[in-house]
């Protein structure tokens, strides 16, 4: 029985990350939609997953250790992104009286606070993250991003599944 090659799976995942970022940047630069702090963190997760999957495609590990490392690292990035997107969707679903107040901008927080506090403040969300500026087919952008992360999870899960082969 031959072992499943990582390269095609990782390339497909990497291409999906590129597509997700192209959509995000297109919405920002063509449609003028400014990303909120949670959107920025979701982009970081997409880029992290893309980097791991891109390196996995270049390396194309055949051993179980390499496959496990790339599979787990990319799954961690995808899982983190899915968690952030899920939190964003949850914030958007809150009743208006439960939406947190708007906080300082991400750039300002990055300038004055340690990274740990910035992450904690962003993940608690703010009023700007709860607003829905754009809908497509009845779903907000964070909902689409969550769907994207769930689809993207197929790549690292498939890499990990190949360990059984």
mmCIF file with all atom_site columns, C-alpha atoms in Angstrom:
data_model
loop_
_atom_site.group_PDB
_atom_site.id
_atom_site.type_symbol
_atom_site.label_atom_id
_atom_site.label_alt_id
_atom_site.label_comp_id
_atom_site.label_asym_id
_atom_site.label_entity_id
_atom_site.label_seq_id
_atom_site.pdbx_PDB_ins_code
_atom_site.Cartn_x
_atom_site.Cartn_y
_atom_site.Cartn_z
_atom_site.occupancy
_atom_site.B_iso_or_equiv
_atom_site.pdbx_formal_charge
_atom_site.auth_seq_id
_atom_site.auth_comp_id
_atom_site.auth_asym_id
_atom_site.auth_atom_id
_atom_site.pdbx_PDB_model_num
ATOM 1   C CA . UNK A 1 1   ? 0.000   0.000  0.000  1.00 0.00 ? 1   UNK A CA 1
ATOM 2   C CA . UNK A 1 2   ? 1.459   3.373  -0.995 1.00 0.00 ? 2   UNK A CA 1
ATOM 3   C CA . UNK A 1 3   ? 1.515   6.337  1.341  1.00 0.00 ? 3   UNK A CA 1
ATOM 4   C CA . UNK A 1 4   ? -0.628  9.354  0.527  1.00 0.00 ? 4   UNK A CA 1
ATOM 5   C CA . UNK A 1 5   ? 1.423   12.311 -0.712 1.00 0.00 ? 5   UNK A CA 1
ATOM 6   C CA . UNK A 1 6   ? 1.066   15.469 1.361  1.00 0.00 ? 6   UNK A CA 1
ATOM 7   C CA . UNK A 1 7   ? 1.900   17.892 -1.474 1.00 0.00 ? 7   UNK A CA 1
ATOM 8   C CA . UNK A 1 8   ? -1.462  17.894 -3.338 1.00 0.00 ? 8   UNK A CA 1
ATOM 9   C CA . UNK A 1 9   ? -3.442  18.181 -0.122 1.00 0.00 ? 9   UNK A CA 1
ATOM 10  C CA . UNK A 1 10  ? -1.247  20.964 1.238  1.00 0.00 ? 10  UNK A CA 1
ATOM 11  C CA . UNK A 1 11  ? -1.327  22.797 -2.113 1.00 0.00 ? 11  UNK A CA 1
ATOM 12  C CA . UNK A 1 12  ? -5.122  22.648 -2.158 1.00 0.00 ? 12  UNK A CA 1
ATOM 13  C CA . UNK A 1 13  ? -5.255  24.024 1.392  1.00 0.00 ? 13  UNK A CA 1
ATOM 14  C CA . UNK A 1 14  ? -2.706  26.718 0.536  1.00 0.00 ? 14  UNK A CA 1
ATOM 15  C CA . UNK A 1 15  ? -4.717  27.715 -2.560 1.00 0.00 ? 15  UNK A CA 1
ATOM 16  C CA . UNK A 1 16  ? -7.857  27.962 -0.434 1.00 0.00 ? 16  UNK A CA 1
ATOM 17  C CA . UNK A 1 17  ? -6.011  30.251 2.001  1.00 0.00 ? 17  UNK A CA 1
ATOM 18  C CA . UNK A 1 18  ? -4.936  32.441 -0.926 1.00 0.00 ? 18  UNK A CA 1
ATOM 19  C CA . UNK A 1 19  ? -8.554  32.555 -2.109 1.00 0.00 ? 19  UNK A CA 1
ATOM 20  C CA . UNK A 1 20  ? -9.807  33.514 1.364  1.00 0.00 ? 20  UNK A CA 1
ATOM 21  C CA . UNK A 1 21  ? -7.254  36.330 1.599  1.00 0.00 ? 21  UNK A CA 1
ATOM 22  C CA . UNK A 1 22  ? -8.011  37.511 -1.938 1.00 0.00 ? 22  UNK A CA 1
ATOM 23  C CA . UNK A 1 23  ? -11.697 37.810 -1.039 1.00 0.00 ? 23  UNK A CA 1
ATOM 24  C CA . UNK A 1 24  ? -10.889 39.628 2.219  1.00 0.00 ? 24  UNK A CA 1
ATOM 25  C CA . UNK A 1 25  ? -8.536  42.080 0.509  1.00 0.00 ? 25  UNK A CA 1
ATOM 26  C CA . UNK A 1 26  ? -10.961 42.583 -2.359 1.00 0.00 ? 26  UNK A CA 1
ATOM 27  C CA . UNK A 1 27  ? -13.766 43.416 0.039  1.00 0.00 ? 27  UNK A CA 1
ATOM 28  C CA . UNK A 1 28  ? -11.469 45.835 1.846  1.00 0.00 ? 28  UNK A CA 1
ATOM 29  C CA . UNK A 1 29  ? -9.793  47.577 -1.084 1.00 0.00 ? 29  UNK A CA 1
ATOM 30  C CA . UNK A 1 30  ? -12.458 47.354 -3.784 1.00 0.00 ? 30  UNK A CA 1
ATOM 31  C CA . UNK A 1 31  ? -15.664 47.525 -1.751 1.00 0.00 ? 31  UNK A CA 1
ATOM 32  C CA . UNK A 1 32  ? -14.236 49.722 1.020  1.00 0.00 ? 32  UNK A CA 1
ATOM 33  C CA . UNK A 1 33  ? -15.123 47.429 3.948  1.00 0.00 ? 33  UNK A CA 1
ATOM 34  C CA . UNK A 1 34  ? -12.716 48.119 6.812  1.00 0.00 ? 34  UNK A CA 1
ATOM 35  C CA . UNK A 1 35  ? -11.829 45.028 8.872  1.00 0.00 ? 35  UNK A CA 1
ATOM 36  C CA . UNK A 1 36  ? -12.578 45.137 12.589 1.00 0.00 ? 36  UNK A CA 1
ATOM 37  C CA . UNK A 1 37  ? -10.037 43.724 15.087 1.00 0.00 ? 37  UNK A CA 1
ATOM 38  C CA . UNK A 1 38  ? -11.626 40.255 15.030 1.00 0.00 ? 38  UNK A CA 1
ATOM 39  C CA . UNK A 1 39  ? -11.489 40.281 11.215 1.00 0.00 ? 39  UNK A CA 1
ATOM 40  C CA . UNK A 1 40  ? -7.790  41.128 11.376 1.00 0.00 ? 40  UNK A CA 1
ATOM 41  C CA . UNK A 1 41  ? -7.159  38.211 13.746 1.00 0.00 ? 41  UNK A CA 1
ATOM 42  C CA . UNK A 1 42  ? -9.084  35.885 11.405 1.00 0.00 ? 42  UNK A CA 1
ATOM 43  C CA . UNK A 1 43  ? -6.821  37.040 8.572  1.00 0.00 ? 43  UNK A CA 1
ATOM 44  C CA . UNK A 1 44  ? -3.768  36.258 10.696 1.00 0.00 ? 44  UNK A CA 1
ATOM 45  C CA . UNK A 1 45  ? -5.097  32.726 11.222 1.00 0.00 ? 45  UNK A CA 1
ATOM 46  C CA . UNK A 1 46  ? -5.659  32.282 7.467  1.00 0.00 ? 46  UNK A CA 1
ATOM 47  C CA . UNK A 1 47  ? -2.124  33.493 6.753  1.00 0.00 ? 47  UNK A CA 1
ATOM 48  C CA . UNK A 1 48  ? -0.674  31.207 9.446  1.00 0.00 ? 48  UNK A CA 1
ATOM 49  C CA . UNK A 1 49  ? -2.512  28.192 8.033  1.00 0.00 ? 49  UNK A CA 1
ATOM 50  C CA . UNK A 1 50  ? -1.413  29.169 4.525  1.00 0.00 ? 50  UNK A CA 1
ATOM 51  C CA . UNK A 1 51  ? 2.222   29.438 5.584  1.00 0.00 ? 51  UNK A CA 1
ATOM 52  C CA . UNK A 1 52  ? 2.207   26.024 7.251  1.00 0.00 ? 52  UNK A CA 1
ATOM 53  C CA . UNK A 1 53  ? 0.407   24.398 4.321  1.00 0.00 ? 53  UNK A CA 1
ATOM 54  C CA . UNK A 1 54  ? 2.691   26.136 1.810  1.00 0.00 ? 54  UNK A CA 1
ATOM 55  C CA . UNK A 1 55  ? 5.799   24.884 3.620  1.00 0.00 ? 55  UNK A CA 1
ATOM 56  C CA . UNK A 1 56  ? 4.233   21.420 3.864  1.00 0.00 ? 56  UNK A CA 1
ATOM 57  C CA . UNK A 1 57  ? 3.674   21.442 0.093  1.00 0.00 ? 57  UNK A CA 1
ATOM 58  C CA . UNK A 1 58  ? 7.290   22.425 -0.537 1.00 0.00 ? 58  UNK A CA 1
ATOM 59  C CA . UNK A 1 59  ? 8.674   19.894 1.940  1.00 0.00 ? 59  UNK A CA 1
ATOM 60  C CA . UNK A 1 60  ? 6.229   17.108 1.029  1.00 0.00 ? 60  UNK A CA 1
ATOM 61  C CA . UNK A 1 61  ? 7.065   14.931 4.037  1.00 0.00 ? 61  UNK A CA 1
ATOM 62  C CA . UNK A 1 62  ? 6.727   11.210 3.586  1.00 0.00 ? 62  UNK A CA 1
ATOM 63  C CA . UNK A 1 63  ? 7.347   10.209 7.197  1.00 0.00 ? 63  UNK A CA 1
ATOM 64  C CA . UNK A 1 64  ? 4.750   10.101 9.912  1.00 0.00 ? 64  UNK A CA 1
ATOM 65  C CA . UNK A 1 65  ? 6.510   12.695 12.090 1.00 0.00 ? 65  UNK A CA 1
ATOM 66  C CA . UNK A 1 66  ? 6.590   15.324 9.327  1.00 0.00 ? 66  UNK A CA 1
ATOM 67  C CA . UNK A 1 67  ? 2.980   14.669 8.387  1.00 0.00 ? 67  UNK A CA 1
ATOM 68  C CA . UNK A 1 68  ? 1.931   14.888 12.028 1.00 0.00 ? 68  UNK A CA 1
ATOM 69  C CA . UNK A 1 69  ? 3.785   18.165 12.581 1.00 0.00 ? 69  UNK A CA 1
ATOM 70  C CA . UNK A 1 70  ? 2.341   19.869 9.494  1.00 0.00 ? 70  UNK A CA 1
ATOM 71  C CA . UNK A 1 71  ? -1.114  18.438 10.099 1.00 0.00 ? 71  UNK A CA 1
ATOM 72  C CA . UNK A 1 72  ? -1.218  19.545 13.735 1.00 0.00 ? 72  UNK A CA 1
ATOM 73  C CA . UNK A 1 73  ? 0.273   23.001 13.123 1.00 0.00 ? 73  UNK A CA 1
ATOM 74  C CA . UNK A 1 74  ? -2.102  23.775 10.266 1.00 0.00 ? 74  UNK A CA 1
ATOM 75  C CA . UNK A 1 75  ? -5.044  22.359 12.212 1.00 0.00 ? 75  UNK A CA 1
ATOM 76  C CA . UNK A 1 76  ? -4.117  24.590 15.166 1.00 0.00 ? 76  UNK A CA 1
ATOM 77  C CA . UNK A 1 77  ? -4.110  27.672 12.907 1.00 0.00 ? 77  UNK A CA 1
ATOM 78  C CA . UNK A 1 78  ? -7.407  26.676 11.290 1.00 0.00 ? 78  UNK A CA 1
ATOM 79  C CA . UNK A 1 79  ? -8.975  25.851 14.654 1.00 0.00 ? 79  UNK A CA 1
ATOM 80  C CA . UNK A 1 80  ? -7.884  29.188 16.086 1.00 0.00 ? 80  UNK A CA 1
ATOM 81  C CA . UNK A 1 81  ? -9.379  30.994 13.107 1.00 0.00 ? 81  UNK A CA 1
ATOM 82  C CA . UNK A 1 82  ? -12.614 29.041 13.383 1.00 0.00 ? 82  UNK A CA 1
ATOM 83  C CA . UNK A 1 83  ? -12.829 29.888 17.086 1.00 0.00 ? 83  UNK A CA 1
ATOM 84  C CA . UNK A 1 84  ? -12.326 33.604 16.382 1.00 0.00 ? 84  UNK A CA 1
ATOM 85  C CA . UNK A 1 85  ? -14.840 33.567 13.530 1.00 0.00 ? 85  UNK A CA 1
ATOM 86  C CA . UNK A 1 86  ? -17.327 31.708 15.740 1.00 0.00 ? 86  UNK A CA 1
ATOM 87  C CA . UNK A 1 87  ? -16.859 34.297 18.471 1.00 0.00 ? 87  UNK A CA 1
ATOM 88  C CA . UNK A 1 88  ? -17.423 37.025 15.885 1.00 0.00 ? 88  UNK A CA 1
ATOM 89  C CA . UNK A 1 89  ? -20.648 35.406 14.681 1.00 0.00 ? 89  UNK A CA 1
ATOM 90  C CA . UNK A 1 90  ? -21.765 35.094 18.311 1.00 0.00 ? 90  UNK A CA 1
ATOM 91  C CA . UNK A 1 91  ? -21.079 38.800 18.940 1.00 0.00 ? 91  UNK A CA 1
ATOM 92  C CA . UNK A 1 92  ? -23.088 39.713 15.866 1.00 0.00 ? 92  UNK A CA 1
ATOM 93  C CA . UNK A 1 93  ? -26.005 37.673 17.135 1.00 0.00 ? 93  UNK A CA 1
ATOM 94  C CA . UNK A 1 94  ? -26.210 39.434 20.499 1.00 0.00 ? 94  UNK A CA 1
ATOM 95  C CA . UNK A 1 95  ? -29.214 41.653 21.236 1.00 0.00 ? 95  UNK A CA 1
ATOM 96  C CA . UNK A 1 96  ? -28.337 45.359 20.889 1.00 0.00 ? 96  UNK A CA 1
ATOM 97  C CA . UNK A 1 97  ? -28.430 45.953 24.653 1.00 0.00 ? 97  UNK A CA 1
ATOM 98  C CA . UNK A 1 98  ? -25.844 43.192 25.259 1.00 0.00 ? 98  UNK A CA 1
ATOM 99  C CA . UNK A 1 99  ? -23.308 44.324 22.661 1.00 0.00 ? 99  UNK A CA 1
ATOM 100 C CA . UNK A 1 100 ? -20.065 45.460 24.325 1.00 0.00 ? 100 UNK A CA 1
ATOM 101 C CA . UNK A 1 101 ? -19.101 49.097 23.967 1.00 0.00 ? 101 UNK A CA 1
ATOM 102 C CA . UNK A 1 102 ? -16.641 50.050 21.259 1.00 0.00 ? 102 UNK A CA 1
ATOM 103 C CA . UNK A 1 103 ? -13.049 50.004 22.403 1.00 0.00 ? 103 UNK A CA 1
ATOM 104 C CA . UNK A 1 104 ? -9.920  51.634 21.030 1.00 0.00 ? 104 UNK A CA 1
ATOM 105 C CA . UNK A 1 105 ? -8.746  50.711 17.530 1.00 0.00 ? 105 UNK A CA 1
ATOM 106 C CA . UNK A 1 106 ? -6.435  47.769 17.001 1.00 0.00 ? 106 UNK A CA 1
ATOM 107 C CA . UNK A 1 107 ? -3.547  49.935 15.846 1.00 0.00 ? 107 UNK A CA 1
ATOM 108 C CA . UNK A 1 108 ? -3.781  52.090 18.970 1.00 0.00 ? 108 UNK A CA 1
ATOM 109 C CA . UNK A 1 109 ? -3.946  49.034 21.240 1.00 0.00 ? 109 UNK A CA 1
ATOM 110 C CA . UNK A 1 110 ? -0.895  47.520 19.517 1.00 0.00 ? 110 UNK A CA 1
ATOM 111 C CA . UNK A 1 111 ? 1.026   50.737 20.148 1.00 0.00 ? 111 UNK A CA 1
ATOM 112 C CA . UNK A 1 112 ? 0.317   51.032 23.877 1.00 0.00 ? 112 UNK A CA 1
ATOM 113 C CA . UNK A 1 113 ? -0.464  47.555 25.230 1.00 0.00 ? 113 UNK A CA 1
ATOM 114 C CA . UNK A 1 114 ? 1.480   44.297 25.523 1.00 0.00 ? 114 UNK A CA 1
ATOM 115 C CA . UNK A 1 115 ? 0.435   41.720 22.908 1.00 0.00 ? 115 UNK A CA 1
ATOM 116 C CA . UNK A 1 116 ? -1.211  39.485 25.535 1.00 0.00 ? 116 UNK A CA 1
ATOM 117 C CA . UNK A 1 117 ? -3.570  42.302 26.562 1.00 0.00 ? 117 UNK A CA 1
ATOM 118 C CA . UNK A 1 118 ? -4.307  43.193 22.932 1.00 0.00 ? 118 UNK A CA 1
ATOM 119 C CA . UNK A 1 119 ? -5.304  39.593 22.199 1.00 0.00 ? 119 UNK A CA 1
ATOM 120 C CA . UNK A 1 120 ? -7.467  39.422 25.329 1.00 0.00 ? 120 UNK A CA 1
ATOM 121 C CA . UNK A 1 121 ? -9.221  42.712 24.498 1.00 0.00 ? 121 UNK A CA 1
ATOM 122 C CA . UNK A 1 122 ? -9.830  41.756 20.867 1.00 0.00 ? 122 UNK A CA 1
ATOM 123 C CA . UNK A 1 123 ? -11.217 38.335 21.745 1.00 0.00 ? 123 UNK A CA 1
ATOM 124 C CA . UNK A 1 124 ? -13.680 39.841 24.184 1.00 0.00 ? 124 UNK A CA 1
ATOM 125 C CA . UNK A 1 125 ? -14.910 41.862 21.226 1.00 0.00 ? 125 UNK A CA 1
ATOM 126 C CA . UNK A 1 126 ? -16.287 45.321 20.926 1.00 0.00 ? 126 UNK A CA 1
ATOM 127 C CA . UNK A 1 127 ? -19.264 47.085 19.449 1.00 0.00 ? 127 UNK A CA 1
ATOM 128 C CA . UNK A 1 128 ? -17.542 47.587 16.120 1.00 0.00 ? 128 UNK A CA 1
ATOM 129 C CA . UNK A 1 129 ? -17.117 43.806 15.785 1.00 0.00 ? 129 UNK A CA 1
ATOM 130 C CA . UNK A 1 130 ? -20.831 43.265 16.429 1.00 0.00 ? 130 UNK A CA 1
ATOM 131 C CA . UNK A 1 131 ? -22.002 45.438 13.546 1.00 0.00 ? 131 UNK A CA 1
ATOM 132 C CA . UNK A 1 132 ? -22.891 43.721 10.299 1.00 0.00 ? 132 UNK A CA 1
ATOM 133 C CA . UNK A 1 133 ? -21.696 45.802 7.361  1.00 0.00 ? 133 UNK A CA 1
ATOM 134 C CA . UNK A 1 134 ? -22.168 43.277 4.568  1.00 0.00 ? 134 UNK A CA 1
ATOM 135 C CA . UNK A 1 135 ? -24.294 40.204 3.953  1.00 0.00 ? 135 UNK A CA 1
ATOM 136 C CA . UNK A 1 136 ? -24.086 37.649 1.162  1.00 0.00 ? 136 UNK A CA 1
ATOM 137 C CA . UNK A 1 137 ? -26.818 35.059 0.705  1.00 0.00 ? 137 UNK A CA 1
ATOM 138 C CA . UNK A 1 138 ? -28.165 35.939 4.144  1.00 0.00 ? 138 UNK A CA 1
ATOM 139 C CA . UNK A 1 139 ? -24.875 35.360 5.983  1.00 0.00 ? 139 UNK A CA 1
ATOM 140 C CA . UNK A 1 140 ? -22.452 37.913 7.430  1.00 0.00 ? 140 UNK A CA 1
ATOM 141 C CA . UNK A 1 141 ? -18.779 37.925 6.486  1.00 0.00 ? 141 UNK A CA 1
ATOM 142 C CA . UNK A 1 142 ? -17.697 36.279 9.758  1.00 0.00 ? 142 UNK A CA 1
ATOM 143 C CA . UNK A 1 143 ? -20.222 33.503 9.111  1.00 0.00 ? 143 UNK A CA 1
ATOM 144 C CA . UNK A 1 144 ? -18.734 32.973 5.643  1.00 0.00 ? 144 UNK A CA 1
ATOM 145 C CA . UNK A 1 145 ? -15.260 33.038 7.149  1.00 0.00 ? 145 UNK A CA 1
ATOM 146 C CA . UNK A 1 146 ? -16.301 30.385 9.676  1.00 0.00 ? 146 UNK A CA 1
ATOM 147 C CA . UNK A 1 147 ? -17.571 28.233 6.806  1.00 0.00 ? 147 UNK A CA 1
ATOM 148 C CA . UNK A 1 148 ? -14.261 28.851 5.032  1.00 0.00 ? 148 UNK A CA 1
ATOM 149 C CA . UNK A 1 149 ? -12.304 27.690 8.077  1.00 0.00 ? 149 UNK A CA 1
ATOM 150 C CA . UNK A 1 150 ? -14.463 24.568 8.387  1.00 0.00 ? 150 UNK A CA 1
ATOM 151 C CA . UNK A 1 151 ? -13.800 23.746 4.728  1.00 0.00 ? 151 UNK A CA 1
ATOM 152 C CA . UNK A 1 152 ? -10.112 24.547 5.135  1.00 0.00 ? 152 UNK A CA 1
ATOM 153 C CA . UNK A 1 153 ? -9.927  22.083 8.053  1.00 0.00 ? 153 UNK A CA 1
ATOM 154 C CA . UNK A 1 154 ? -10.306 19.271 5.504  1.00 0.00 ? 154 UNK A CA 1
ATOM 155 C CA . UNK A 1 155 ? -6.669  19.746 4.409  1.00 0.00 ? 155 UNK A CA 1
ATOM 156 C CA . UNK A 1 156 ? -4.944  19.281 7.789  1.00 0.00 ? 156 UNK A CA 1
ATOM 157 C CA . UNK A 1 157 ? -7.403  16.573 8.776  1.00 0.00 ? 157 UNK A CA 1
ATOM 158 C CA . UNK A 1 158 ? -6.633  14.727 5.529  1.00 0.00 ? 158 UNK A CA 1
ATOM 159 C CA . UNK A 1 159 ? -2.899  15.101 6.200  1.00 0.00 ? 159 UNK A CA 1
ATOM 160 C CA . UNK A 1 160 ? -3.408  13.649 9.675  1.00 0.00 ? 160 UNK A CA 1
ATOM 161 C CA . UNK A 1 161 ? -5.644  10.905 8.274  1.00 0.00 ? 161 UNK A CA 1
ATOM 162 C CA . UNK A 1 162 ? -2.779  9.916  5.963  1.00 0.00 ? 162 UNK A CA 1
ATOM 163 C CA . UNK A 1 163 ? -0.850  8.810  9.041  1.00 0.00 ? 163 UNK A CA 1
ATOM 164 C CA . UNK A 1 164 ? -3.004  5.677  9.054  1.00 0.00 ? 164 UNK A CA 1
ATOM 165 C CA . UNK A 1 165 ? -1.913  4.778  5.506  1.00 0.00 ? 165 UNK A CA 1
#
